[in-house]
Amino acid sequence: AIGNAFAVLSNPEKRLRYDEFGCDQERVSAGQARHYDYYTEFEADITPEEIFNVFFGGHFPTGNIHMFSNVARDAHYYPRRHRNERAWTQEPEEEENRPQNSYSAFIQLMPVFIIIIVSVITQLMATNPPYSLFYKSSIGHVISRETENLQVPYYVDKNFEKNYQGAELQELEKTVEKDYIDYIQTSCWKEKQQ
């Protein structure tokens, strides 16, 4: 059924005939009555295996189909052909059996290497946040402080007072208070859901 559908949809002639007459078994053409069987009129030109290979194997069906498999070297492949054509065998070509050289393997793995390198660099460049709402000795947030406005407790590292003073400290404390309010709202919402 999949092969038949693909055959009709991929062939403009068959698609036009199907659109005009549907799956009717009889039609009149050029003044002469002819009977068409649906399964031979819209016969699959491609097998479900070939459709699978088109989408997942990367090989599009053509006059000479190349199959790559773990089958022995002298195995034959018998593709399904259009009606009125005879079956043929395809011997593996020498080009297909050559092992890939290391350069092409390196090129294929290049995107993976790039992703790994970018993620490592990103991790190395990441800095710890200047504060935490909770005690975290693993990142050095061990000194307790409170915001001036709402007296929200938060933790900082040893160098905090050197880096944050005046307007910068006030902006940071506003951020601490906003994060604390968001944390409390989220906790309340989770508790309501239980």
CSV table of C-alpha atoms in Angstrom, one decimal:
chain,number,residue,atom,x,y,z
A,1,ALA,CA,0.0,0.0,0.0
A,2,ILE,CA,2.8,2.4,0.8
A,3,GLY,CA,4.6,1.5,-2.4
A,4,ASN,CA,1.5,2.0,-4.4
A,5,ALA,CA,0.8,5.4,-2.8
A,6,PHE,CA,4.4,6.5,-3.4
A,7,ALA,CA,4.2,5.3,-7.0
A,8,VAL,CA,1.0,7.3,-7.7
A,9,LEU,CA,2.2,10.4,-5.9
A,10,SER,CA,5.6,10.5,-7.4
A,11,ASN,CA,4.6,9.9,-11.0
A,12,PRO,CA,2.7,12.9,-12.6
A,13,GLU,CA,1.0,10.6,-15.2
A,14,LYS,CA,-0.3,8.2,-12.6
A,15,ARG,CA,-1.3,11.0,-10.2
A,16,LEU,CA,-3.3,12.7,-13.0
A,17,ARG,CA,-5.1,9.4,-13.9
A,18,TYR,CA,-5.8,8.8,-10.2
A,19,ASP,CA,-7.1,12.3,-9.8
A,20,GLU,CA,-9.4,12.0,-12.8
A,21,PHE,CA,-10.7,8.4,-12.3
A,22,GLY,CA,-9.9,7.5,-8.7
A,23,CYS,CA,-9.7,3.8,-8.1
A,24,ASP,CA,-12.5,3.0,-10.5
A,25,GLN,CA,-11.7,-0.2,-12.3
A,26,GLU,CA,-13.3,0.8,-15.6
A,27,ARG,CA,-12.7,3.9,-17.7
A,28,VAL,CA,-13.2,4.9,-21.3
A,29,SER,CA,-10.2,6.2,-23.2
A,30,ALA,CA,-10.1,7.3,-26.8
A,31,GLY,CA,-13.6,5.9,-27.5
A,32,GLN,CA,-12.5,2.4,-26.7
A,33,ALA,CA,-13.5,0.5,-23.5
A,34,ARG,CA,-10.6,-0.8,-21.6
A,35,HIS,CA,-10.5,-2.5,-18.3
A,36,TYR,CA,-7.8,-1.6,-15.8
A,37,ASP,CA,-7.1,-3.4,-12.6
A,38,TYR,CA,-6.4,-0.9,-9.8
A,39,TYR,CA,-3.4,-2.9,-8.5
A,40,THR,CA,-1.8,-3.1,-11.9
A,41,GLU,CA,-2.7,0.4,-13.1
A,42,PHE,CA,-1.2,2.0,-10.0
A,43,GLU,CA,1.4,-0.7,-9.3
A,44,ALA,CA,4.2,0.2,-7.0
A,45,ASP,CA,7.4,1.2,-8.9
A,46,ILE,CA,9.3,1.2,-5.7
A,47,THR,CA,9.3,-1.2,-2.7
A,48,PRO,CA,8.8,-0.2,0.9
A,49,GLU,CA,12.5,-1.1,1.5
A,50,GLU,CA,13.6,1.3,-1.2
A,51,ILE,CA,11.4,4.0,0.3
A,52,PHE,CA,13.0,3.4,3.6
A,53,ASN,CA,16.5,3.6,2.0
A,54,VAL,CA,15.5,6.9,0.4
A,55,PHE,CA,14.7,8.5,3.7
A,56,PHE,CA,17.1,6.8,6.1
A,57,GLY,CA,19.8,5.3,3.9
A,58,GLY,CA,20.5,8.4,1.8
A,59,HIS,CA,20.3,6.5,-1.5
A,60,PHE,CA,17.7,7.6,-4.0
A,61,PRO,CA,16.4,4.9,-6.3
A,62,THR,CA,17.7,5.3,-9.9
A,63,GLY,CA,18.3,2.9,-12.7
A,64,ASN,CA,21.2,1.4,-10.9
A,65,ILE,CA,20.7,1.1,-7.2
A,66,HIS,CA,23.6,0.7,-4.9
A,67,MET,CA,23.0,-1.1,-1.6
A,68,PHE,CA,25.5,-0.9,1.3
A,69,SER,CA,25.1,-3.8,3.7
A,70,ASN,CA,26.9,-6.3,5.8
A,71,VAL,CA,26.1,-9.1,3.3
A,72,ALA,CA,29.0,-11.1,1.8
A,73,ARG,CA,30.9,-9.5,-1.1
A,74,ASP,CA,29.6,-11.9,-3.8
A,75,ALA,CA,25.9,-11.4,-2.8
A,76,HIS,CA,23.5,-10.2,-5.5
A,77,TYR,CA,20.8,-7.6,-5.1
A,78,TYR,CA,17.6,-8.1,-7.1
A,79,PRO,CA,15.7,-4.8,-7.2
A,80,ARG,CA,12.0,-4.8,-8.1
A,81,ARG,CA,11.7,-3.4,-11.6
A,82,HIS,CA,8.8,-1.9,-13.5
A,83,ARG,CA,6.4,-4.3,-15.2
A,84,ASN,CA,7.6,-5.6,-18.6
A,85,GLU,CA,11.3,-5.1,-17.5
A,86,ARG,CA,13.5,-8.0,-16.6
A,87,ALA,CA,15.3,-8.4,-13.3
A,88,TRP,CA,19.0,-7.7,-13.2
A,89,THR,CA,21.8,-8.2,-10.7
A,90,GLN,CA,24.1,-5.5,-9.4
A,91,GLU,CA,27.7,-6.5,-8.6
A,92,PRO,CA,29.4,-4.4,-6.0
A,93,GLU,CA,31.8,-1.9,-7.6
A,94,GLU,CA,35.4,-1.5,-6.5
A,95,GLU,CA,34.8,2.1,-5.5
A,96,GLU,CA,32.1,1.1,-3.0
A,97,ASN,CA,34.4,-1.5,-1.3
A,98,ARG,CA,37.4,0.9,-0.8
A,99,PRO,CA,37.8,1.8,2.9
A,100,GLN,CA,37.4,5.5,3.6
A,101,ASN,CA,40.7,7.3,4.2
A,102,SER,CA,41.4,9.1,7.4
A,103,TYR,CA,40.9,12.5,5.9
A,104,SER,CA,37.3,11.9,5.0
A,105,ALA,CA,36.6,10.3,8.4
A,106,PHE,CA,38.1,13.4,10.0
A,107,ILE,CA,35.9,15.7,7.9
A,108,GLN,CA,32.8,13.7,8.9
A,109,LEU,CA,33.7,13.9,12.6
A,110,MET,CA,34.6,17.6,12.4
A,111,PRO,CA,31.1,18.9,13.5
A,112,VAL,CA,31.3,16.7,16.6
A,113,PHE,CA,34.7,18.0,17.5
A,114,ILE,CA,33.5,21.6,17.0
A,115,ILE,CA,30.6,21.1,19.3
A,116,ILE,CA,32.8,19.6,22.0
A,117,ILE,CA,35.4,22.4,21.8
A,118,VAL,CA,32.7,25.1,21.9
A,119,SER,CA,31.1,23.6,25.0
A,120,VAL,CA,34.4,23.2,26.8
A,121,ILE,CA,35.4,26.8,26.0
A,122,THR,CA,32.0,28.0,27.2
A,123,GLN,CA,32.4,26.1,30.5
A,124,LEU,CA,35.8,27.6,31.0
A,125,MET,CA,34.6,31.1,30.4
A,126,ALA,CA,31.6,30.8,32.7
A,127,THR,CA,31.9,32.7,35.9
A,128,ASN,CA,30.1,32.1,39.2
A,129,PRO,CA,27.3,34.5,40.0
A,130,PRO,CA,28.2,37.2,42.6
A,131,TYR,CA,25.6,36.0,45.1
A,132,SER,CA,23.4,33.1,46.1
A,133,LEU,CA,20.2,32.9,48.0
A,134,PHE,CA,21.5,29.8,49.8
A,135,TYR,CA,24.8,28.9,51.4
A,136,LYS,CA,27.1,27.3,48.8
A,137,SER,CA,30.6,26.5,49.9
A,138,SER,CA,31.3,24.8,46.6
A,139,ILE,CA,31.4,28.1,44.8
A,140,GLY,CA,32.6,30.2,47.7
A,141,HIS,CA,29.3,31.8,48.8
A,142,VAL,CA,29.8,31.5,52.5
A,143,ILE,CA,29.5,35.1,53.8
A,144,SER,CA,25.9,36.0,54.9
A,145,ARG,CA,24.4,39.4,54.0
A,146,GLU,CA,21.0,41.1,53.9
A,147,THR,CA,19.5,43.5,51.5
A,148,GLU,CA,18.9,47.0,52.9
A,149,ASN,CA,15.3,47.4,51.7
A,150,LEU,CA,13.6,44.0,52.4
A,151,GLN,CA,16.3,42.4,54.6
A,152,VAL,CA,16.5,39.4,52.3
A,153,PRO,CA,19.3,37.1,53.3
A,154,TYR,CA,21.9,36.1,50.7
A,155,TYR,CA,25.4,34.8,50.5
A,156,VAL,CA,28.5,36.2,48.8
A,157,ASP,CA,32.2,35.3,48.4
A,158,LYS,CA,35.1,36.9,50.2
A,159,ASN,CA,35.9,39.5,47.5
A,160,PHE,CA,32.3,40.8,47.2
A,161,GLU,CA,32.8,44.1,49.1
A,162,LYS,CA,35.7,45.0,46.9
A,163,ASN,CA,33.7,44.5,43.7
A,164,TYR,CA,30.3,45.9,44.7
A,165,GLN,CA,29.9,49.3,46.3
A,166,GLY,CA,27.5,52.2,46.0
A,167,ALA,CA,25.1,52.1,43.0
A,168,GLU,CA,26.4,48.7,41.9
A,169,LEU,CA,25.6,47.2,45.3
A,170,GLN,CA,22.0,48.8,45.3
A,171,GLU,CA,21.3,47.3,41.8
A,172,LEU,CA,22.6,43.9,42.9
A,173,GLU,CA,20.4,44.0,46.0
A,174,LYS,CA,17.4,44.8,43.9
A,175,THR,CA,18.2,41.8,41.8
A,176,VAL,CA,18.6,39.7,44.9
A,177,GLU,CA,15.2,40.8,46.2
A,178,LYS,CA,13.6,40.1,42.8
A,179,ASP,CA,15.1,36.6,42.7
A,180,TYR,CA,13.9,35.9,46.3
A,181,ILE,CA,10.4,37.0,45.4
A,182,ASP,CA,10.4,34.7,42.3
A,183,TYR,CA,11.7,31.9,44.4
A,184,ILE,CA,9.0,32.3,47.0
A,185,GLN,CA,6.3,32.5,44.3
A,186,THR,CA,7.5,29.4,42.6
A,187,SER,CA,7.7,27.5,45.9
A,188,CYS,CA,4.1,28.6,46.8
A,189,TRP,CA,2.9,27.5,43.3
A,190,LYS,CA,4.6,24.1,43.6
A,191,GLU,CA,3.0,23.6,47.1
A,192,LYS,CA,-0.4,24.5,45.8
A,193,GLN,CA,0.0,21.9,43.0
A,194,GLN,CA,0.6,19.1,45.5
